[in-house]
XYZ file of C-alpha atoms in Angstrom:
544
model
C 0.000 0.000 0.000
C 2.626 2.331 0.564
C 5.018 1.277 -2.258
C 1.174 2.172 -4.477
C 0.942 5.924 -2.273
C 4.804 6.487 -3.350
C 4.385 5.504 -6.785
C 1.208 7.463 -7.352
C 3.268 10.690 -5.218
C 5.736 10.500 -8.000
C 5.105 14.386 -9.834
C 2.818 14.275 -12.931
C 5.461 16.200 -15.409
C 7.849 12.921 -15.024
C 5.970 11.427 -17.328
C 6.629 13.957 -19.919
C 10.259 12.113 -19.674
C 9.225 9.168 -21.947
C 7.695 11.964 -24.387
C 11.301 13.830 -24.035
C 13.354 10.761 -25.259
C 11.073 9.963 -27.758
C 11.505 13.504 -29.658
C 15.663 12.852 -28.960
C 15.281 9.627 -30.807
C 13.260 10.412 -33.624
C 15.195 14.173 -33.890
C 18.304 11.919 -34.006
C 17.051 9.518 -36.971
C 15.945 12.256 -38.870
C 18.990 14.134 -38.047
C 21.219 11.067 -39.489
C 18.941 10.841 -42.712
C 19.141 14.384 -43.277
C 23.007 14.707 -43.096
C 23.486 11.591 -44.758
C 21.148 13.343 -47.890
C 23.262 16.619 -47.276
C 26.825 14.819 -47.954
C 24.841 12.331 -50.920
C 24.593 16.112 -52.936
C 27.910 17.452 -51.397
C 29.398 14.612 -54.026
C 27.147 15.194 -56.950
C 25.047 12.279 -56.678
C 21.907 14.050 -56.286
C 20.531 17.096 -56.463
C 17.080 18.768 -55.494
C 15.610 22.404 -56.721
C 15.527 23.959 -53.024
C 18.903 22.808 -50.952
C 18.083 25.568 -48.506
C 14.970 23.729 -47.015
C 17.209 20.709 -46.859
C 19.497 22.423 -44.339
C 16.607 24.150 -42.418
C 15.408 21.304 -42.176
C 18.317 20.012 -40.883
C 19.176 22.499 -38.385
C 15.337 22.609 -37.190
C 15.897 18.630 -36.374
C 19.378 19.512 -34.609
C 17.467 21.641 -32.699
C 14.985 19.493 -31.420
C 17.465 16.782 -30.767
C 18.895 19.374 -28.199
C 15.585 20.346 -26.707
C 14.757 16.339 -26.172
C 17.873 15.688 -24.675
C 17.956 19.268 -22.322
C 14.099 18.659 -21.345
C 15.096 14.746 -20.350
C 18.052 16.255 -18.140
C 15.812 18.619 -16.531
C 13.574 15.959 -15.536
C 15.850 13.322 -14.567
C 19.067 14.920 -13.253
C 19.661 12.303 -10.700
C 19.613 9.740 -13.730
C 21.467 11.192 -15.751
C 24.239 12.111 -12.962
C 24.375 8.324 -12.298
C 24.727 7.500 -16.335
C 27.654 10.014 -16.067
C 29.216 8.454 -12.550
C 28.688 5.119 -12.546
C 31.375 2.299 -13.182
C 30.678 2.068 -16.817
C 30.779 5.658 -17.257
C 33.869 5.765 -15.817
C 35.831 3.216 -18.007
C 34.497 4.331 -21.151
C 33.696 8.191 -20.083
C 36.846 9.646 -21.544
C 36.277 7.034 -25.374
C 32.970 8.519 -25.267
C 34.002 12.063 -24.515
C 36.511 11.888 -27.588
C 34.105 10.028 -29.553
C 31.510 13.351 -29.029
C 34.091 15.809 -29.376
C 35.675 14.713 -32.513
C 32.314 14.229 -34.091
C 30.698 17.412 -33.028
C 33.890 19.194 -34.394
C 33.927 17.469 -37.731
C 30.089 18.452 -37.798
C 30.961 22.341 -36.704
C 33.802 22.685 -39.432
C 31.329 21.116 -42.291
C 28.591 23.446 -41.781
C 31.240 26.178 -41.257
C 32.806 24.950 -44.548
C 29.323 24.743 -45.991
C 28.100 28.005 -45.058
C 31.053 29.520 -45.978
C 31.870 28.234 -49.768
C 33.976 32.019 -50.495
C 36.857 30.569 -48.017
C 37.459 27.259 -49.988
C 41.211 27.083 -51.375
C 41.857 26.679 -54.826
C 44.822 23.560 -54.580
C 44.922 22.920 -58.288
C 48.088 24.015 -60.234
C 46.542 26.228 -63.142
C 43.790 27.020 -60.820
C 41.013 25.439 -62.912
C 38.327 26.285 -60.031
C 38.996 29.795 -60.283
C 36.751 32.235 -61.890
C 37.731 34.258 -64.110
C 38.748 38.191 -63.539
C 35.957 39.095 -65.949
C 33.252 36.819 -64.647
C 34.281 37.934 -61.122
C 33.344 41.312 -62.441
C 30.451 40.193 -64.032
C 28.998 39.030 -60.896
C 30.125 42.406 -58.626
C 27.951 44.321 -61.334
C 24.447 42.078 -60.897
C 22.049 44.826 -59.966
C 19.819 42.120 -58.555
C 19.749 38.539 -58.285
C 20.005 35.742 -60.852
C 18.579 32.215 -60.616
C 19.892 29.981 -63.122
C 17.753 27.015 -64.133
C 19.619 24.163 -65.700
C 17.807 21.682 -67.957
C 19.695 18.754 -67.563
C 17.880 15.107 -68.104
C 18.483 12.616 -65.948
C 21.335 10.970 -68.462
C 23.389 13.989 -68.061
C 26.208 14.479 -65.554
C 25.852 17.315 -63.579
C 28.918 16.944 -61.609
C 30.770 20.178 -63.245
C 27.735 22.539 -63.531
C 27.155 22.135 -60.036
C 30.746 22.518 -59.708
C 30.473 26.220 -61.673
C 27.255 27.162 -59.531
C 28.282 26.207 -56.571
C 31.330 29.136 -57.246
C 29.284 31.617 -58.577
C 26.793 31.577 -55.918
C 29.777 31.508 -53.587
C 31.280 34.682 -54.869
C 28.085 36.466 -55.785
C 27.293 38.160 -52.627
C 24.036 36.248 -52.912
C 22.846 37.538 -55.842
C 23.263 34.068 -57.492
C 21.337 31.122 -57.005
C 20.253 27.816 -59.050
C 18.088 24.489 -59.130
C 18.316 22.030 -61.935
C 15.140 20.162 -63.935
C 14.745 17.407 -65.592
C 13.008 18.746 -69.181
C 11.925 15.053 -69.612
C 9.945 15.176 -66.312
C 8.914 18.548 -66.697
C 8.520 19.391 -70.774
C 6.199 22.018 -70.370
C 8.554 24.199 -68.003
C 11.170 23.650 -70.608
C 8.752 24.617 -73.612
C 7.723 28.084 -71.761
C 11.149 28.635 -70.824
C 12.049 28.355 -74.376
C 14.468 25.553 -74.116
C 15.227 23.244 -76.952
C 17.940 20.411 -76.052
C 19.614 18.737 -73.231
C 22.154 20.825 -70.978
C 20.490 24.621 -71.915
C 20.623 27.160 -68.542
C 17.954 29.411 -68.299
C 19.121 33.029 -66.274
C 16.669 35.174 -65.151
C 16.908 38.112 -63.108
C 13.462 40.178 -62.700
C 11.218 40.119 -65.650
C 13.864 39.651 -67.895
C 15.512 36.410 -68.548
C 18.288 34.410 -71.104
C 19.240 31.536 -72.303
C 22.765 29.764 -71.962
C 23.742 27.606 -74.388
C 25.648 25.456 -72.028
C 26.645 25.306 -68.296
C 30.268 26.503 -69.230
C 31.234 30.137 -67.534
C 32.038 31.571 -71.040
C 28.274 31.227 -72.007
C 26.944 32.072 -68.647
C 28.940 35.186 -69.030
C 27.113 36.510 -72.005
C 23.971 35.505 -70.727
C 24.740 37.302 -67.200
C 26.059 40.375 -69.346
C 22.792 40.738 -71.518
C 20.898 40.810 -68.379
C 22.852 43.355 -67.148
C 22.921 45.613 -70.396
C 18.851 44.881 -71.513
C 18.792 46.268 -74.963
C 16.633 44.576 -76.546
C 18.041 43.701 -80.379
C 15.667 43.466 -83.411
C 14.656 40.469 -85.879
C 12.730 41.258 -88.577
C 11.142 37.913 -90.485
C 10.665 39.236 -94.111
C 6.730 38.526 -95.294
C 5.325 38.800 -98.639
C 6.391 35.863 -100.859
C 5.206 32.704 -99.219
C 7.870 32.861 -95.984
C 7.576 30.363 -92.808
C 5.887 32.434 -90.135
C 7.234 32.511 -87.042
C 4.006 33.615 -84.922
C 1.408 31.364 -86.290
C 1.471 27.172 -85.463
C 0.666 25.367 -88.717
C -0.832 21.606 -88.832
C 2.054 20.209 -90.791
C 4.628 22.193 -87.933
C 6.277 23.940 -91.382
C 6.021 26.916 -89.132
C 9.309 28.722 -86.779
C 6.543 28.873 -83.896
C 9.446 27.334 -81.918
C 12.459 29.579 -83.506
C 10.380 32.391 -82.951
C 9.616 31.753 -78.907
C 12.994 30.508 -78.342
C 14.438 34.236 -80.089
C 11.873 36.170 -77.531
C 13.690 33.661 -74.563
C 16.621 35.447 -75.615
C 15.583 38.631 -75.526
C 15.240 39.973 -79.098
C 12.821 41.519 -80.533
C 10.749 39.017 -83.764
C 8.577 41.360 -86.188
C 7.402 41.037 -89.711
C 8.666 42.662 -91.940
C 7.020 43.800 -95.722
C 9.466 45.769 -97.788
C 7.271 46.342 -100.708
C 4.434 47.920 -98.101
C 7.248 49.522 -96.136
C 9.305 51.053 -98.907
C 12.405 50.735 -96.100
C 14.551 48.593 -93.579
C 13.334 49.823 -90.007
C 16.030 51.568 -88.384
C 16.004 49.373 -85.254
C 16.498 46.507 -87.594
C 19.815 44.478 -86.013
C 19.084 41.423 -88.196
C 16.521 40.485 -91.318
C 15.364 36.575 -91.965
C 14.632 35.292 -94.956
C 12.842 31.916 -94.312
C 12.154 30.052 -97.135
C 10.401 32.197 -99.631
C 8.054 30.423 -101.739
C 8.405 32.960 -104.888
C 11.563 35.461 -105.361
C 12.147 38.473 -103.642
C 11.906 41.628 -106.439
C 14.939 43.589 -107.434
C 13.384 46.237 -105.534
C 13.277 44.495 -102.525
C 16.875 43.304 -102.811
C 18.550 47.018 -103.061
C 16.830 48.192 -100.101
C 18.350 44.920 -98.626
C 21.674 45.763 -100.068
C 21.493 49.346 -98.539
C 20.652 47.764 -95.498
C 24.203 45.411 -95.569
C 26.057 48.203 -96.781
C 25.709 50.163 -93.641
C 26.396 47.578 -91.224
C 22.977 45.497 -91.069
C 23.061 41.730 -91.474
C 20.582 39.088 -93.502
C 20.085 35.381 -92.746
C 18.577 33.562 -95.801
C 17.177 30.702 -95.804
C 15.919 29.231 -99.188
C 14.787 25.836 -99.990
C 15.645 24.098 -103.662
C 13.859 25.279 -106.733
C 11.558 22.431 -107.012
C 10.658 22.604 -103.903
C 9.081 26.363 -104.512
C 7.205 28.543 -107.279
C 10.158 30.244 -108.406
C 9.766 27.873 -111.709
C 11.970 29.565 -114.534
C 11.768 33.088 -112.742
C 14.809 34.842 -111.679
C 16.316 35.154 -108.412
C 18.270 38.725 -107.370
C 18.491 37.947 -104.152
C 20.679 34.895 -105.167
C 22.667 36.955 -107.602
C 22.904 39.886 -104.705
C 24.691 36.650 -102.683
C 27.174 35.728 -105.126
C 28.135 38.912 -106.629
C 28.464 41.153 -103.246
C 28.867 37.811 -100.446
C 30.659 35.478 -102.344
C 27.883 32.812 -101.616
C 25.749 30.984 -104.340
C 22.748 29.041 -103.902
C 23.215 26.000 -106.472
C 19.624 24.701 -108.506
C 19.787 21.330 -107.328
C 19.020 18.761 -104.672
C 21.395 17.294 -101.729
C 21.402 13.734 -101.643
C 23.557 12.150 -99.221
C 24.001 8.184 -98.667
C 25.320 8.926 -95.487
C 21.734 9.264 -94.360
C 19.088 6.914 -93.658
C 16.816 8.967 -96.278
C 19.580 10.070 -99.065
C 16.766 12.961 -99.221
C 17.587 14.520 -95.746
C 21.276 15.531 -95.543
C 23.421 15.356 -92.503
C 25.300 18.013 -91.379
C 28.163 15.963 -89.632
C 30.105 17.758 -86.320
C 33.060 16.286 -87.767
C 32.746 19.042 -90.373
C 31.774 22.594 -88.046
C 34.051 25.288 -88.867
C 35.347 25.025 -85.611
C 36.951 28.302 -85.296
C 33.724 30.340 -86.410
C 31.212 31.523 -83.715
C 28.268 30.085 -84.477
C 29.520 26.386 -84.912
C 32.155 26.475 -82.607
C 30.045 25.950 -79.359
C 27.673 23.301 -80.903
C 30.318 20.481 -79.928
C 29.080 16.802 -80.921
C 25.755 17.143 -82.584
C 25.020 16.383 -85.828
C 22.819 18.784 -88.059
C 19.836 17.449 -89.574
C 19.363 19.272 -93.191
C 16.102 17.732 -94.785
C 15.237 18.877 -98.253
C 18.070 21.090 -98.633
C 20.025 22.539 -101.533
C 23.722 23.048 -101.836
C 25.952 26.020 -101.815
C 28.857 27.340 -103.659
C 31.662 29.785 -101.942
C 34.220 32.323 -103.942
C 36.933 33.515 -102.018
C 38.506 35.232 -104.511
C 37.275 38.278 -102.789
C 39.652 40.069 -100.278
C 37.216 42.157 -98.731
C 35.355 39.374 -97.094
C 35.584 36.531 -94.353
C 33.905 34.000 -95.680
C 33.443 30.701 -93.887
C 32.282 27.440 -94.968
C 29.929 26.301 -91.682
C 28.624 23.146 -92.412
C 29.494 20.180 -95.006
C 28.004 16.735 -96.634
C 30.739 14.108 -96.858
C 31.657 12.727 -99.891
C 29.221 10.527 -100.472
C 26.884 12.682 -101.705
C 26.131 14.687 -104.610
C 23.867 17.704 -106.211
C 21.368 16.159 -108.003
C 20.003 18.045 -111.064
C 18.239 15.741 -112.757
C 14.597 16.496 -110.686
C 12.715 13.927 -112.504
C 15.012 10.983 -111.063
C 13.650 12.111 -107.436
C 9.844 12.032 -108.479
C 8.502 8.037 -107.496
C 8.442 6.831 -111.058
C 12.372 8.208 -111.202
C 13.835 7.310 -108.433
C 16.737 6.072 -106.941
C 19.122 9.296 -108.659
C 22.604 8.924 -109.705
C 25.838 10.704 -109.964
C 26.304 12.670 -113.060
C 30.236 13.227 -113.101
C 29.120 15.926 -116.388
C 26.711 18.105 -114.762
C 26.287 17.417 -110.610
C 28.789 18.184 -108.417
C 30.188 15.777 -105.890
C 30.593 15.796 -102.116
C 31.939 17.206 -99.369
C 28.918 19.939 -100.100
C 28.233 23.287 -98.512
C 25.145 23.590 -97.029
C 25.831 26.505 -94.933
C 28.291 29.584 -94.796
C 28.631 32.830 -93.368
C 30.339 35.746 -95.131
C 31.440 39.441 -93.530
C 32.398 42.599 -94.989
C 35.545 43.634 -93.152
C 34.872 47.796 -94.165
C 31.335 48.163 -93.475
C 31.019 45.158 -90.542
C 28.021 43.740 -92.762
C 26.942 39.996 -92.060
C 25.221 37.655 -94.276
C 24.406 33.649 -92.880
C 23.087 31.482 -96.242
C 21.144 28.009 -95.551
C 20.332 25.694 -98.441
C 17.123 24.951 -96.976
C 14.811 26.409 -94.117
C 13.166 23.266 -93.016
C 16.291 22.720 -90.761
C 14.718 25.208 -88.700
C 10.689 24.068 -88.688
C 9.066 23.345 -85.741
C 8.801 19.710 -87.391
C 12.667 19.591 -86.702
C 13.905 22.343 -84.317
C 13.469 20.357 -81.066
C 14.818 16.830 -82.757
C 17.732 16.138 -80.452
C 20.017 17.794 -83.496
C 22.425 20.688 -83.569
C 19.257 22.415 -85.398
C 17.841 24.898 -82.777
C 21.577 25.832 -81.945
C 22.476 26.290 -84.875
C 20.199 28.296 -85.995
C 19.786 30.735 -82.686
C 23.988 30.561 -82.802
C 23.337 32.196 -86.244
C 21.069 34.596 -85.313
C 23.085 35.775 -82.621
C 26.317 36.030 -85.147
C 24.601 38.493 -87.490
C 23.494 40.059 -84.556
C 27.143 40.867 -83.175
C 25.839 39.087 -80.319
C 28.574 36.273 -80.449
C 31.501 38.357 -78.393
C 30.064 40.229 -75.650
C 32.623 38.824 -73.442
C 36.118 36.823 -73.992
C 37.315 34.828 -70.809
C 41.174 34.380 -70.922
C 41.610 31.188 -71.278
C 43.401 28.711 -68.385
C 46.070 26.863 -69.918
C 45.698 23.348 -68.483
C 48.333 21.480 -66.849
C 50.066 18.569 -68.575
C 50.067 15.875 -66.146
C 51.686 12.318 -67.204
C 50.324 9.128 -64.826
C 54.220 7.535 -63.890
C 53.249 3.605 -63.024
C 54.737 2.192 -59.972
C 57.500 -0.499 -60.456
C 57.152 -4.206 -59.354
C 59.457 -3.402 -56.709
C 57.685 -0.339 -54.954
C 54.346 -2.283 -55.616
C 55.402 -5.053 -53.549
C 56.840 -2.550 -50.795
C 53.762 -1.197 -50.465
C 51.659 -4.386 -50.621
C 54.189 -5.410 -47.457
C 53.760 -1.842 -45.538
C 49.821 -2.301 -45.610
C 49.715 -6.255 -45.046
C 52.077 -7.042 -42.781
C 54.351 -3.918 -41.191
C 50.861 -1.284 -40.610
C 48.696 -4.721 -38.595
C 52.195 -6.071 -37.164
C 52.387 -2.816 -34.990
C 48.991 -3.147 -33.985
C 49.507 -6.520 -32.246
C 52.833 -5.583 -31.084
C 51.532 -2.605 -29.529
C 48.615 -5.322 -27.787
C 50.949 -8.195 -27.238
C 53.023 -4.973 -25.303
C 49.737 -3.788 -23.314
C 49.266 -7.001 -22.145
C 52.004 -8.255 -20.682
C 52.402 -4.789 -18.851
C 48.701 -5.372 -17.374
C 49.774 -9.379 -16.658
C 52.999 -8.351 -14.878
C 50.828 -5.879 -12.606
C 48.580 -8.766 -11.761
């Protein structure tokens, strides 16, 4: 009866004890999942959109861990005094002690490490972690703060993009800040982003945003530069003689719907554009696209156009073959403009390639990018997918111009003239060593007047850039938006000096130093381990 009057004496806020431990033990669970997620995306294994509600969340379960533990001692200091003087506690008091110590010190110098990325040593020899001066700059000039949104699918490494934004945002000052997404998981956020491809970064600060080619600091540069300087630069799509429109979706996707939104991304400017209504080139015209006129432009038309090159302006054209339009037998001055003032013909025939799956659809192979021009220089590894297209022929007899061949067949493929032989009754075509001219082939080229800075980019076809092909997986959309941004004078807004890497030669051990080493870690490093017990022992037998 009395042992029942004690226990029922015992103070009703002791039970609250039980409740204490309980929050320790689930605040230390969630604690261990949450760091062990935290150092998982430390290494690049995974990555989430919002890492800063994976450390609050951390630090809120720290937190409670604490208050569990503080509440428990409040309670129960007699139990806890015992814990900490009894006979276990004091044989393995001072191993646990360490144990604690060196653990909660590891854990201070992370987060300090963590929260404080601008103190993290560069070690490597050219200092390939570095920023560079002018990105450095770059970032001390944000007037507000840019996210960056990489689209990276699930196939793709992210190891050094996070790498890059996990600098800038540590010497941004906070005005930096990013989150990857999948564009497979999430298409539409990709499609209203304007992002065509694997590996794009879209930058936004405020309402106005831009799109990165690639998660490499020279492109994020010009991105974070044309957010900084906003002028919005001018395409005009010329209208009038059967063009693709950029504005308007079509059934059979012949449209640049997709060209078009990904340009706007990218802050420019997309009009139409009617010279015979207008009488003029508007003067806030940077660039003028001709996409794949269905009858010719007029000799009227083309002076204004030449006026327009002569003082600086720049034209992309994009016509498909002959047969293809309603040119028929009619002449074409804007083709004659081409060759006689850009050095650039567009040949009457019809690219058929046997490299191709379809010898119908040329292939624009990496392996032959003008790798030292601007707008093929950055597209790396992917192929260009040319259906339908027409050849071109380059003079560079002319001093006065810089004239580049961008793109190439191989040479197993021809310009086919004899149009019948493609029709179904005609087909397969042949080589005609008389009349067609064999591969490699140009099908596209870019030509600049050194004295007046003018800029012409020539495709032999402007289904390359449909929205039946833009988004195929090709070096299409890049190509194309690389080319608008050329004629633009939108291609060098910003030169990082390059690192010169480090030449580092791998020197294979000998036999000799291998089996050294094997010896060291097998035998010598566990031999002093049991010498040092066999020692401990006999000193603890000899003291009885």
């Amino acid at each position: 009866m009395e042992i029942m009057k004690k226990k029922n004496s015992q103070p009703a806020w002791r039970k609250y004890t039980f409740v204490a431990l309980i929050i320790a033990l689930l605040a230390c669970i969630s604690t261990a999942l949450l760091g062990a997620t935290k150092g998982v995306i430390a290494l690049g294994l995974y990555t989430i959109e919002s890492p800063e509600r994976l450390t609050n969340a951390l630090f809120a379960s720290i937190g409670f861990l604490i208050i569990g533990l503080a509440v428990y001692a409040f309670l129960e200091p007699a139990k806890v005094q015992r814990s900490l003087t009894g006979r276990q506690a004091k044989y393995g008091g001072n191993t646990f002690i360490a144990v604690i110590a060196f653990t909660l010190t590891l854990i201070i110098v992370n987060f300090l490490a963590y929260d404080n990325p601008t103190q993290v040593a560069d070690l490597t020899e050219d200092q390939a972690n570095t920023l560079a001066p002018e990105m450095v700059a770059a970032l001390e000039a944000l007037p507000d703060k840019v996210t960056a949104t990489a689209f990276f699918s699930q196939n793709r490494s992210t190891e050094s993009a996070e790498q890059l934004f996990g600098n800038l945002k540590a010497n941004s000052n906070n005005k930096f800040d990013y989150q990857f997404v999948d564009p497979n998981r999430d298409p539409q956020r990709a499609r209203e982003a304007g992002i065509t491809g694997d590996g794009k970064v879209l930058l936004q600060m405020g309402d106005r945003s831009e799109i990165a080619a690639s998660a490499t600091e020279s492109e994020i540069l010009k991105g974070m530069i044309r957010l900084i300087n906003p002028d919005e630069r001018v395409v005009y799509f010329l209208t009038g003689h059967g063009e693709r429109d950029p504005e308007r979706i079509n059934e059979d996707n012949t449209s640049l719907t997709r060209a078009g939104t990904t340009l706007k991304s990218k802050n420019y400017g997309v009009k139409s554009l009617s010279l015979l209504a207008e009488n003029k080139v508007p003067e806030d015209a940077d660039v003028i696209i001709i996409a794949g006129p269905q009858r010719p432009v007029s000799q009227k038309e083309v002076e204004l156009l030449r006026e327009f090159l002569n003082g600086g302006g720049s034209l992309l054209v994009m016509e498909d073959p002959i047969i293809l339009t309603d040119f028929g037998e009619a002449s074409d001055p804007l083709n004659a403009m081409l060759a006689e003032d850009w050095g650039i013909t567009l040949n009457n025939d019809f690219v058929i390639d046997l490299e191709s799956s379809d010898p119908r659809l040329g292939i624009g192979f990496s392996e032959s990018y003008d790798t030292g021009h601007p707008i093929t220089s950055q597209i790396f590894n992917l192929d260009s997918f040319f259906p339908l297209t027409r050849s071109l022929t380059l003079d560079f007899s002319n001093q006065g111009l810089q004239l580049n061949q961008l793109v190439s067949t191989t040479d197993r493929s021809w310009g086919e003239k004899d149009f019948d032989s493609l029709s179904e009754a005609g087909w397969p075509p042949s080589y005609d060593e008389t009349t067609e001219i064999l591969g490699p082939l140009a099908l596209a080229a870019a030509s600049e007047n050194l004295a007046t800075g003018g800029r012409v980019v020539v495709f032999g076809t402007s289904q390359f850039a449909s929205d039946q092909v833009f988004d195929s997986g090709y070096g299409n959309s890049d190509l194309f938006i690389n080319s608008v941004d050329w004629a633009a004078e939108q291609e060098d807004i910003a030169n990082i000096t390059p690192k010169q890497p480090v030449t580092r030669a791998f020197q294979p051990a000998s036999q000799l130093r291998i089996l050294m080493l094997m010896l060291i870690v097998g035998l010598v490093i566990p031999g002093i381990f049991v010498a040092l017990g066999v020692v401990t022992w006999l000193q603890r037998r000899r003291q009885g």
